[in-house]
């Protein structure tokens, strides 16, 4: 299928409503699209029809103009964080070498050896959308999004126009977003979730505010109130911070979306009791499916708090055993996704592509269950579902129970090997500021919630849990931080 870009999106050039903001300044749809039009014309002057372009910027306006203009011109958009290190850049180049790099001058001062890749535009002030006409197949790859997963090695996920835009179009159909909404997003702009939020707002024609600064606890609620937002997109820990300060949240906020990691059922229930009118949208998404996969909210979430609902149109999921055979409902297995928004593979990594992508099915590496009413329950990564004394233990569930206790604001549970007992749950916790935590009392409070087999053998107090920008626990940093502790405790070791 071919798509005529300038015909399909020409109405944006006349739309003067506020669209993109950093919380201080904004661009209307017309301003934004005028910049896009001019840059597409410049991109068309390049010798190759399709170029791989690394984009590195902490300026949200330039970043998103680059995203739309590069994808609309038929080239390949590759976003990298503004604070990318030399080691990370070397790793990215090992995966794929770009044709060009678009970045601030400060970047090329730091990476002088990459100056030869610099792409600079001398943009005209004239509106030249007629010359920006592009017709291309929606199956054509337009982005490579890097993800490391559970390893240190970056994987370049190749996504088509249909993967990104098709996923966003069908996400709009599953969430309560309106054209008058003012969406606030507090995650790094290079993350797949940020791209999904942007595309949903772009296609839905609502205002979106991006703020990449780290905003914690009650400060987040104050930021939402000061920006007069009506909805929020972030991670489960951010949703919990909003819950903790729910009495101060502006009544204009009508819904909150949680993505990046599993939102606990307890948090959802608390919102229903404390602010019934506020909709909680729980999302299960993956870069390899172009953004969102399953979504649940509103009346559907009642009595289904443990699930992430059903897939968006265009995707479906299976629960499979280790041999790839589908298992019955309520049986544990690997979550396998199929549909038209799947990625086309990991760039320059045929081995991994063959392992994860087979016959239009993506093997996620996540464990889950299909309920009797076809809802998906995500139990986490394979390494977060462990067997202790022959019984299956969900470490994410244990962590959520600990974080639910009054004195604890955040928690993660990892499996360690004890030289006498075997595999044990080991809890890493963050306490409430100014509160003293008595481990014996904490354990006593958990006795009525956790099974004996789930009770952590020990609790390790830290100032903060290392997390990625999407809210997922960074287990690599946790492992590094625990190395000295493990060395001093001869009975314990990493698995």
Short mmCIF file of C-alpha atoms in Angstrom, two decimals:
data_model
loop_
_atom_site.label_atom_id
_atom_site.label_comp_id
_atom_site.label_asym_id
_atom_site.label_seq_id
_atom_site.Cartn_x
_atom_site.Cartn_y
_atom_site.Cartn_z
CA UNK A 1 0.00 0.00 0.00
CA UNK A 2 1.30 3.45 -0.97
CA UNK A 3 0.61 6.55 1.09
CA UNK A 4 0.64 10.14 -0.20
CA UNK A 5 2.16 12.02 2.73
CA UNK A 6 1.44 15.61 1.77
CA UNK A 7 -2.19 14.87 0.83
CA UNK A 8 -2.90 12.90 4.01
CA UNK A 9 -1.43 15.49 6.41
CA UNK A 10 -2.01 18.76 4.54
CA UNK A 11 -4.69 19.88 7.03
CA UNK A 12 -1.99 20.24 9.72
CA UNK A 13 -0.53 23.23 7.89
CA UNK A 14 -3.68 25.26 8.71
CA UNK A 15 -4.16 24.09 12.30
CA UNK A 16 -3.16 26.88 14.72
CA UNK A 17 -3.95 24.93 17.91
CA UNK A 18 -1.14 24.33 20.39
CA UNK A 19 0.53 20.98 19.76
CA UNK A 20 4.05 20.45 21.11
CA UNK A 21 5.38 21.99 24.32
CA UNK A 22 8.30 21.73 26.73
CA UNK A 23 6.27 23.33 29.51
CA UNK A 24 7.48 26.84 28.63
CA UNK A 25 7.29 27.31 24.88
CA UNK A 26 5.11 25.60 22.31
CA UNK A 27 4.61 25.03 18.59
CA UNK A 28 1.20 24.96 16.96
CA UNK A 29 0.45 22.21 14.46
CA UNK A 30 0.96 24.76 11.68
CA UNK A 31 4.34 25.93 13.05
CA UNK A 32 5.47 22.36 13.58
CA UNK A 33 4.45 21.19 10.14
CA UNK A 34 6.01 24.18 8.43
CA UNK A 35 9.36 23.13 9.93
CA UNK A 36 8.75 19.55 8.86
CA UNK A 37 7.93 20.59 5.29
CA UNK A 38 11.14 22.59 4.93
CA UNK A 39 13.30 19.80 6.30
CA UNK A 40 11.75 17.16 4.02
CA UNK A 41 12.76 19.22 1.00
CA UNK A 42 16.33 19.37 2.29
CA UNK A 43 16.36 15.61 2.94
CA UNK A 44 15.21 14.99 -0.64
CA UNK A 45 18.39 16.69 -1.88
CA UNK A 46 20.53 13.86 -0.47
CA UNK A 47 21.99 11.50 -3.08
CA UNK A 48 20.58 8.31 -1.58
CA UNK A 49 16.82 7.87 -1.39
CA UNK A 50 17.01 6.17 2.00
CA UNK A 51 19.62 7.23 4.56
CA UNK A 52 20.26 5.98 8.07
CA UNK A 53 20.30 9.11 10.23
CA UNK A 54 21.30 9.20 13.91
CA UNK A 55 19.43 11.97 15.75
CA UNK A 56 20.87 13.26 19.03
CA UNK A 57 19.16 16.22 20.66
CA UNK A 58 17.71 17.31 23.99
CA UNK A 59 15.68 20.02 22.24
CA UNK A 60 12.22 18.49 21.95
CA UNK A 61 11.15 20.74 19.07
CA UNK A 62 14.12 19.89 16.87
CA UNK A 63 13.97 16.23 17.91
CA UNK A 64 10.33 15.69 16.90
CA UNK A 65 10.68 17.75 13.69
CA UNK A 66 13.55 15.41 12.79
CA UNK A 67 11.46 12.36 13.61
CA UNK A 68 8.54 13.30 11.35
CA UNK A 69 10.61 14.75 8.51
CA UNK A 70 12.98 11.76 8.37
CA UNK A 71 10.22 9.13 8.49
CA UNK A 72 8.04 11.06 6.02
CA UNK A 73 10.94 11.47 3.59
CA UNK A 74 11.52 7.71 3.52
CA UNK A 75 14.84 7.70 5.38
CA UNK A 76 15.52 5.86 8.64
CA UNK A 77 15.30 7.68 11.97
CA UNK A 78 17.65 6.42 14.72
CA UNK A 79 17.23 8.30 18.04
CA UNK A 80 20.07 8.37 20.57
CA UNK A 81 20.10 10.00 24.01
CA UNK A 82 21.73 13.42 24.31
CA UNK A 83 23.99 12.06 27.07
CA UNK A 84 25.23 9.12 24.98
CA UNK A 85 28.75 8.12 26.09
CA UNK A 86 31.70 7.31 23.84
CA UNK A 87 31.42 3.63 24.79
CA UNK A 88 27.73 3.58 23.90
CA UNK A 89 28.41 5.33 20.60
CA UNK A 90 31.06 2.73 19.76
CA UNK A 91 28.53 -0.02 20.50
CA UNK A 92 25.91 1.61 18.27
CA UNK A 93 28.40 1.89 15.41
CA UNK A 94 29.17 -1.83 15.79
CA UNK A 95 25.49 -2.53 15.16
CA UNK A 96 24.99 -0.09 12.29
CA UNK A 97 26.96 2.77 10.77
CA UNK A 98 24.86 5.85 9.95
CA UNK A 99 24.97 7.80 6.72
CA UNK A 100 24.51 11.04 8.67
CA UNK A 101 24.22 12.39 12.21
CA UNK A 102 21.97 15.29 13.19
CA UNK A 103 23.08 16.74 16.53
CA UNK A 104 23.93 19.94 18.38
CA UNK A 105 27.37 21.47 17.80
CA UNK A 106 28.33 20.53 21.36
CA UNK A 107 27.99 16.86 20.39
CA UNK A 108 30.54 17.20 17.58
CA UNK A 109 32.89 19.03 19.94
CA UNK A 110 32.76 15.96 22.16
CA UNK A 111 32.87 13.44 19.29
CA UNK A 112 35.26 15.17 16.90
CA UNK A 113 35.89 11.94 14.99
CA UNK A 114 32.20 11.90 13.96
CA UNK A 115 32.26 15.38 12.39
CA UNK A 116 32.35 13.79 8.92
CA UNK A 117 28.81 12.45 9.50
CA UNK A 118 27.33 15.83 10.41
CA UNK A 119 24.24 16.82 8.45
CA UNK A 120 23.45 20.54 8.42
CA UNK A 121 20.42 22.15 6.82
CA UNK A 122 20.13 25.67 5.46
CA UNK A 123 16.37 25.92 5.60
CA UNK A 124 14.42 28.35 3.48
CA UNK A 125 11.64 30.41 5.10
CA UNK A 126 9.26 29.71 2.25
CA UNK A 127 6.39 27.25 2.63
CA UNK A 128 7.22 24.58 0.09
CA UNK A 129 4.96 21.69 1.01
CA UNK A 130 3.98 21.13 -2.65
CA UNK A 131 7.59 20.18 -3.38
CA UNK A 132 7.68 17.84 -0.38
CA UNK A 133 5.37 15.28 -1.96
CA UNK A 134 6.37 11.77 -0.97
CA UNK A 135 4.73 8.49 -1.97
CA UNK A 136 6.06 5.34 -0.33
CA UNK A 137 5.06 1.91 0.92
CA UNK A 138 3.83 1.71 4.51
CA UNK A 139 5.86 -1.52 4.79
CA UNK A 140 9.10 0.41 4.30
CA UNK A 141 11.40 0.59 7.35
CA UNK A 142 11.57 4.17 8.68
CA UNK A 143 13.15 3.73 12.13
CA UNK A 144 15.73 1.77 14.07
CA UNK A 145 15.14 1.90 17.83
CA UNK A 146 17.91 0.64 20.08
CA UNK A 147 17.02 -1.52 23.05
CA UNK A 148 19.34 -3.53 25.28
CA UNK A 149 16.75 -5.70 27.05
CA UNK A 150 18.42 -7.77 29.75
CA UNK A 151 21.88 -7.53 28.18
CA UNK A 152 24.47 -4.79 27.83
CA UNK A 153 24.51 -5.16 24.04
CA UNK A 154 22.28 -2.79 22.05
CA UNK A 155 19.84 -4.34 19.59
CA UNK A 156 18.61 -2.28 16.65
CA UNK A 157 14.89 -2.92 16.17
CA UNK A 158 13.81 -2.21 12.57
CA UNK A 159 10.32 -0.72 12.36
CA UNK A 160 8.20 0.20 9.36
CA UNK A 161 5.89 3.17 8.86
CA UNK A 162 2.98 0.77 9.40
CA UNK A 163 4.51 -0.54 12.65
CA UNK A 164 4.79 2.90 14.25
CA UNK A 165 1.86 4.80 12.76
CA UNK A 166 -0.48 1.81 12.51
CA UNK A 167 0.17 0.94 16.14
CA UNK A 168 -0.55 4.55 17.18
CA UNK A 169 -3.78 4.72 15.17
CA UNK A 170 -5.10 1.58 16.86
CA UNK A 171 -3.87 2.73 20.27
CA UNK A 172 -6.07 5.83 19.93
CA UNK A 173 -9.07 3.51 19.54
CA UNK A 174 -8.29 1.78 22.86
CA UNK A 175 -7.57 4.73 25.17
CA UNK A 176 -9.79 7.60 26.44
CA UNK A 177 -7.84 10.40 24.71
CA UNK A 178 -9.73 13.41 23.30
CA UNK A 179 -8.69 16.18 20.91
CA UNK A 180 -8.93 18.75 23.75
CA UNK A 181 -6.62 16.76 26.04
CA UNK A 182 -3.33 18.15 27.35
CA UNK A 183 -1.02 15.15 27.79
CA UNK A 184 2.05 15.39 30.04
CA UNK A 185 4.87 12.88 29.45
CA UNK A 186 7.81 12.55 31.84
CA UNK A 187 10.08 9.97 30.19
CA UNK A 188 13.12 10.25 27.88
CA UNK A 189 12.07 11.25 24.36
CA UNK A 190 14.17 8.48 22.78
CA UNK A 191 12.08 5.75 24.43
CA UNK A 192 9.56 3.79 22.38
CA UNK A 193 6.82 4.80 24.82
CA UNK A 194 7.60 8.49 24.22
CA UNK A 195 7.39 7.94 20.46
CA UNK A 196 4.04 6.22 20.92
CA UNK A 197 2.72 9.11 23.05
CA UNK A 198 3.93 11.59 20.44
CA UNK A 199 2.35 9.76 17.50
CA UNK A 200 -0.95 9.31 19.33
CA UNK A 201 -1.07 13.06 20.04
CA UNK A 202 0.08 13.95 16.53
CA UNK A 203 -2.59 11.79 14.89
CA UNK A 204 -5.28 12.66 17.46
CA UNK A 205 -4.43 16.40 17.23
CA UNK A 206 -4.18 17.04 20.97
CA UNK A 207 -1.55 18.99 22.90
CA UNK A 208 1.44 17.13 24.37
CA UNK A 209 4.06 18.36 26.87
CA UNK A 210 7.42 16.61 27.19
CA UNK A 211 9.59 17.08 30.28
CA UNK A 212 12.70 14.87 30.58
CA UNK A 213 13.80 16.19 33.98
CA UNK A 214 13.59 13.78 36.91
CA UNK A 215 10.47 14.75 38.87
CA UNK A 216 9.91 12.76 42.08
CA UNK A 217 6.99 12.30 44.46
CA UNK A 218 4.84 15.31 45.29
CA UNK A 219 6.85 17.45 42.83
CA UNK A 220 5.30 15.46 40.00
CA UNK A 221 1.76 16.34 41.11
CA UNK A 222 2.74 20.00 41.43
CA UNK A 223 4.15 19.89 37.87
CA UNK A 224 0.92 18.37 36.53
CA UNK A 225 -1.15 21.03 38.26
CA UNK A 226 1.01 23.94 37.09
CA UNK A 227 0.74 22.80 33.45
CA UNK A 228 -3.06 22.34 33.61
CA UNK A 229 -2.77 18.85 32.20
CA UNK A 230 -5.76 16.57 31.68
CA UNK A 231 -3.84 13.30 31.34
CA UNK A 232 -0.44 11.80 32.11
CA UNK A 233 1.80 9.11 30.62
CA UNK A 234 4.57 7.55 32.67
CA UNK A 235 5.89 4.54 34.57
CA UNK A 236 4.26 2.54 37.39
CA UNK A 237 6.44 4.19 40.05
CA UNK A 238 5.29 7.62 38.83
CA UNK A 239 1.66 6.49 38.97
CA UNK A 240 2.27 5.40 42.57
CA UNK A 241 3.74 8.83 43.42
CA UNK A 242 0.58 10.45 42.07
CA UNK A 243 -1.51 8.07 44.18
CA UNK A 244 0.50 9.01 47.29
CA UNK A 245 -0.36 12.68 46.63
CA UNK A 246 -3.83 12.16 45.15
CA UNK A 247 -5.50 14.73 47.44
CA UNK A 248 -3.41 17.48 45.84
CA UNK A 249 -4.03 16.44 42.23
CA UNK A 250 -6.03 18.88 40.09
CA UNK A 251 -9.52 17.59 39.29
CA UNK A 252 -8.88 18.42 35.60
CA UNK A 253 -6.74 15.29 35.34
CA UNK A 254 -9.09 12.64 33.94
CA UNK A 255 -6.77 9.70 33.17
CA UNK A 256 -3.29 8.32 33.83
CA UNK A 257 -1.45 5.83 31.62
CA UNK A 258 1.12 3.41 33.03
CA UNK A 259 3.59 1.69 30.71
CA UNK A 260 7.14 0.34 30.75
CA UNK A 261 6.56 -2.12 33.59
CA UNK A 262 3.70 -3.86 35.38
CA UNK A 263 1.30 -1.67 37.38
CA UNK A 264 0.24 -3.49 40.54
CA UNK A 265 -3.40 -4.39 41.13
CA UNK A 266 -3.18 -2.80 44.59
CA UNK A 267 -2.40 0.61 43.11
CA UNK A 268 -5.32 0.34 40.68
CA UNK A 269 -7.70 -0.59 43.52
CA UNK A 270 -6.46 2.32 45.64
CA UNK A 271 -7.18 4.78 42.83
CA UNK A 272 -10.70 3.40 42.52
CA UNK A 273 -11.34 3.96 46.20
CA UNK A 274 -9.67 7.38 46.50
CA UNK A 275 -10.52 8.97 43.11
CA UNK A 276 -13.19 6.83 41.38
CA UNK A 277 -13.64 9.22 38.44
CA UNK A 278 -9.94 9.09 37.52
CA UNK A 279 -9.33 6.48 34.82
CA UNK A 280 -6.23 4.29 35.09
CA UNK A 281 -4.92 2.97 31.76
CA UNK A 282 -2.62 -0.03 32.11
CA UNK A 283 -0.46 -0.86 29.08
CA UNK A 284 1.77 -3.74 28.01
CA UNK A 285 4.04 -2.64 25.19
CA UNK A 286 7.20 -3.67 23.38
CA UNK A 287 9.51 -1.91 20.95
CA UNK A 288 9.29 -4.92 18.64
CA UNK A 289 5.54 -4.40 18.10
CA UNK A 290 5.85 -0.69 17.33
CA UNK A 291 4.72 0.54 20.75
CA UNK A 292 1.60 -0.71 22.52
CA UNK A 293 0.34 -4.28 22.59
CA UNK A 294 -2.39 -4.72 25.23
CA UNK A 295 -4.43 -1.99 26.93
CA UNK A 296 -7.09 -1.98 29.64
CA UNK A 297 -8.93 0.80 31.50
CA UNK A 298 -12.30 1.98 32.80
CA UNK A 299 -15.10 -0.50 33.54
CA UNK A 300 -13.10 -3.29 31.89
CA UNK A 301 -10.37 -3.05 34.53
CA UNK A 302 -12.83 -3.77 37.37
CA UNK A 303 -12.18 -7.32 38.63
CA UNK A 304 -9.35 -7.58 36.07
CA UNK A 305 -6.76 -5.49 37.91
CA UNK A 306 -4.08 -8.19 37.53
CA UNK A 307 -4.34 -8.12 33.73
CA UNK A 308 -3.26 -5.76 30.96
CA UNK A 309 -6.39 -6.50 28.95
CA UNK A 310 -6.57 -7.49 25.31
CA UNK A 311 -4.43 -6.53 22.29
CA UNK A 312 -5.04 -3.51 20.11
CA UNK A 313 -6.51 -4.19 16.68
CA UNK A 314 -3.84 -5.59 14.36
CA UNK A 315 -2.08 -7.66 17.04
CA UNK A 316 -2.87 -10.88 18.90
CA UNK A 317 -1.05 -12.87 21.54
CA UNK A 318 -0.48 -16.54 22.32
CA UNK A 319 0.82 -18.27 25.45
CA UNK A 320 3.29 -20.97 24.42
CA UNK A 321 5.36 -23.67 26.07
CA UNK A 322 9.11 -24.11 25.59
CA UNK A 323 8.46 -25.92 22.30
CA UNK A 324 6.42 -23.06 20.87
CA UNK A 325 3.08 -24.87 21.24
CA UNK A 326 0.09 -22.88 22.50
CA UNK A 327 -1.04 -23.85 26.01
CA UNK A 328 -4.53 -23.80 27.52
CA UNK A 329 -6.05 -20.84 29.37
CA UNK A 330 -4.75 -20.26 32.92
CA UNK A 331 -1.50 -22.10 32.06
CA UNK A 332 1.87 -20.35 32.42
CA UNK A 333 3.96 -19.86 29.30
CA UNK A 334 5.91 -17.44 27.14
CA UNK A 335 4.02 -14.51 25.64
CA UNK A 336 4.20 -14.67 21.83
CA UNK A 337 2.91 -11.78 19.70
CA UNK A 338 1.79 -11.91 16.09
CA UNK A 339 0.28 -9.33 13.75
CA UNK A 340 0.96 -6.67 11.14
CA UNK A 341 2.86 -4.21 13.38
CA UNK A 342 5.76 -6.54 14.18
CA UNK A 343 9.32 -5.40 13.55
CA UNK A 344 11.20 -6.80 10.56
CA UNK A 345 14.17 -7.97 12.60
CA UNK A 346 17.24 -6.79 14.50
CA UNK A 347 19.53 -4.95 12.12
CA UNK A 348 22.72 -6.86 11.27
CA UNK A 349 21.86 -9.61 13.77
CA UNK A 350 20.45 -12.58 11.89
CA UNK A 351 21.05 -15.01 14.77
CA UNK A 352 18.97 -13.07 17.28
CA UNK A 353 16.30 -12.31 14.67
CA UNK A 354 15.95 -16.02 13.98
CA UNK A 355 15.65 -16.76 17.71
CA UNK A 356 12.99 -14.14 18.43
CA UNK A 357 11.08 -13.78 15.15
CA UNK A 358 9.67 -16.83 13.40
CA UNK A 359 6.74 -17.13 10.97
CA UNK A 360 5.46 -13.64 11.86
CA UNK A 361 5.56 -14.47 15.57
CA UNK A 362 7.64 -12.56 18.11
CA UNK A 363 8.83 -14.55 21.13
CA UNK A 364 8.97 -11.87 23.83
CA UNK A 365 10.82 -13.63 26.65
CA UNK A 366 8.03 -12.54 29.01
CA UNK A 367 5.98 -15.03 30.99
CA UNK A 368 2.21 -14.73 31.17
CA UNK A 369 -1.20 -16.37 31.41
CA UNK A 370 -4.35 -16.07 29.30
CA UNK A 371 -7.43 -15.81 31.53
CA UNK A 372 -10.79 -17.46 30.84
CA UNK A 373 -12.04 -14.16 29.37
CA UNK A 374 -8.94 -13.86 27.15
CA UNK A 375 -7.23 -11.15 29.22
CA UNK A 376 -3.43 -11.21 29.38
CA UNK A 377 -1.71 -11.47 32.76
CA UNK A 378 1.96 -10.47 32.47
CA UNK A 379 4.06 -12.13 35.16
CA UNK A 380 7.35 -10.56 34.08
CA UNK A 381 10.61 -11.67 32.56
CA UNK A 382 11.64 -15.29 32.77
CA UNK A 383 14.34 -14.39 35.31
CA UNK A 384 11.68 -12.83 37.60
CA UNK A 385 9.69 -16.08 37.80
CA UNK A 386 11.78 -18.48 39.86
CA UNK A 387 11.33 -21.87 41.45
CA UNK A 388 12.04 -22.02 45.17
CA UNK A 389 11.83 -25.44 46.83
CA UNK A 390 9.90 -26.64 43.79
CA UNK A 391 7.30 -23.86 43.93
CA UNK A 392 6.90 -21.02 41.42
CA UNK A 393 7.46 -17.56 42.94
CA UNK A 394 6.69 -14.29 41.16
CA UNK A 395 9.32 -11.86 42.44
CA UNK A 396 7.46 -8.88 40.95
CA UNK A 397 4.43 -9.76 43.09
CA UNK A 398 6.62 -9.98 46.21
CA UNK A 399 8.16 -6.56 45.45
CA UNK A 400 4.72 -5.00 44.94
CA UNK A 401 3.56 -6.36 48.31
CA UNK A 402 6.61 -4.90 50.06
CA UNK A 403 6.20 -1.50 48.35
CA UNK A 404 2.59 -1.47 49.51
CA UNK A 405 3.60 -1.38 53.19
CA UNK A 406 3.39 2.00 54.90
CA UNK A 407 7.10 2.67 55.48
CA UNK A 408 8.34 1.56 52.03
CA UNK A 409 8.15 3.70 48.87
CA UNK A 410 9.90 1.38 46.41
CA UNK A 411 11.16 -2.20 46.30
CA UNK A 412 12.65 -4.83 44.03
CA UNK A 413 13.21 -8.51 44.75
CA UNK A 414 15.94 -10.58 43.10
CA UNK A 415 16.85 -14.26 43.36
CA UNK A 416 20.14 -15.12 45.09
CA UNK A 417 21.75 -18.46 45.79
CA UNK A 418 22.30 -19.38 49.45
CA UNK A 419 24.92 -22.10 49.94
CA UNK A 420 22.73 -24.01 52.43
CA UNK A 421 19.12 -23.12 51.53
CA UNK A 422 19.34 -22.80 47.74
CA UNK A 423 17.48 -20.10 45.78
CA UNK A 424 16.10 -17.34 48.05
CA UNK A 425 14.18 -14.06 47.49
CA UNK A 426 16.33 -11.05 48.41
CA UNK A 427 14.58 -7.68 48.83
CA UNK A 428 16.09 -4.27 48.09
CA UNK A 429 13.97 -1.52 49.62
CA UNK A 430 13.66 2.28 49.78
CA UNK A 431 12.07 3.70 52.92
CA UNK A 432 9.91 6.77 53.36
CA UNK A 433 11.96 9.89 54.15
CA UNK A 434 12.28 10.60 57.87
CA UNK A 435 10.82 7.21 58.83
CA UNK A 436 12.73 4.48 60.65
CA UNK A 437 12.13 0.96 59.38
CA UNK A 438 12.25 -1.96 61.80
CA UNK A 439 12.92 -5.07 59.74
CA UNK A 440 11.25 -7.35 62.27
CA UNK A 441 8.06 -5.29 62.15
CA UNK A 442 8.21 -5.13 58.35
CA UNK A 443 8.48 -8.91 58.19
CA UNK A 444 5.57 -9.23 60.65
CA UNK A 445 3.39 -6.98 58.45
CA UNK A 446 4.17 -9.18 55.43
CA UNK A 447 3.35 -12.50 57.10
CA UNK A 448 -0.38 -12.12 56.37
CA UNK A 449 0.31 -11.17 52.74
CA UNK A 450 3.14 -13.40 51.55
CA UNK A 451 3.46 -17.16 51.62
CA UNK A 452 6.44 -18.47 53.63
CA UNK A 453 8.16 -19.45 50.40
CA UNK A 454 7.78 -15.84 49.11
CA UNK A 455 9.15 -14.10 52.23
CA UNK A 456 12.53 -12.47 51.48
CA UNK A 457 15.43 -13.99 53.37
CA UNK A 458 16.85 -10.52 53.89
CA UNK A 459 16.02 -6.81 53.33
CA UNK A 460 18.70 -4.49 51.96
CA UNK A 461 18.07 -0.76 52.49
CA UNK A 462 19.13 1.70 49.74
CA UNK A 463 18.42 5.35 48.94
CA UNK A 464 16.88 4.60 45.55
CA UNK A 465 16.18 1.74 43.15
CA UNK A 466 18.05 2.24 39.86
CA UNK A 467 15.51 2.45 37.06
CA UNK A 468 15.54 3.19 33.37
CA UNK A 469 13.72 6.21 31.97
CA UNK A 470 10.64 4.06 31.33
CA UNK A 471 10.51 2.99 34.98
CA UNK A 472 11.88 -0.52 34.56
CA UNK A 473 14.30 -1.76 37.20
CA UNK A 474 17.90 -1.64 35.96
CA UNK A 475 19.10 -5.04 37.13
CA UNK A 476 22.58 -4.53 35.69
CA UNK A 477 23.22 -1.60 38.02
CA UNK A 478 21.65 -3.45 40.96
CA UNK A 479 23.99 -6.37 40.41
CA UNK A 480 26.98 -4.03 40.25
CA UNK A 481 25.89 -2.21 43.43
CA UNK A 482 25.54 -5.51 45.32
CA UNK A 483 28.93 -6.94 44.37
CA UNK A 484 30.69 -5.75 47.55
CA UNK A 485 27.79 -6.91 49.74
CA UNK A 486 27.90 -10.37 48.17
CA UNK A 487 31.67 -10.61 48.64
CA UNK A 488 31.26 -9.90 52.38
CA UNK A 489 28.51 -12.52 52.70
CA UNK A 490 30.16 -15.79 51.79
CA UNK A 491 26.85 -17.69 52.02
CA UNK A 492 25.28 -15.68 49.17
CA UNK A 493 26.02 -15.55 45.48
CA UNK A 494 24.42 -14.32 42.27
CA UNK A 495 22.53 -16.82 40.13
#
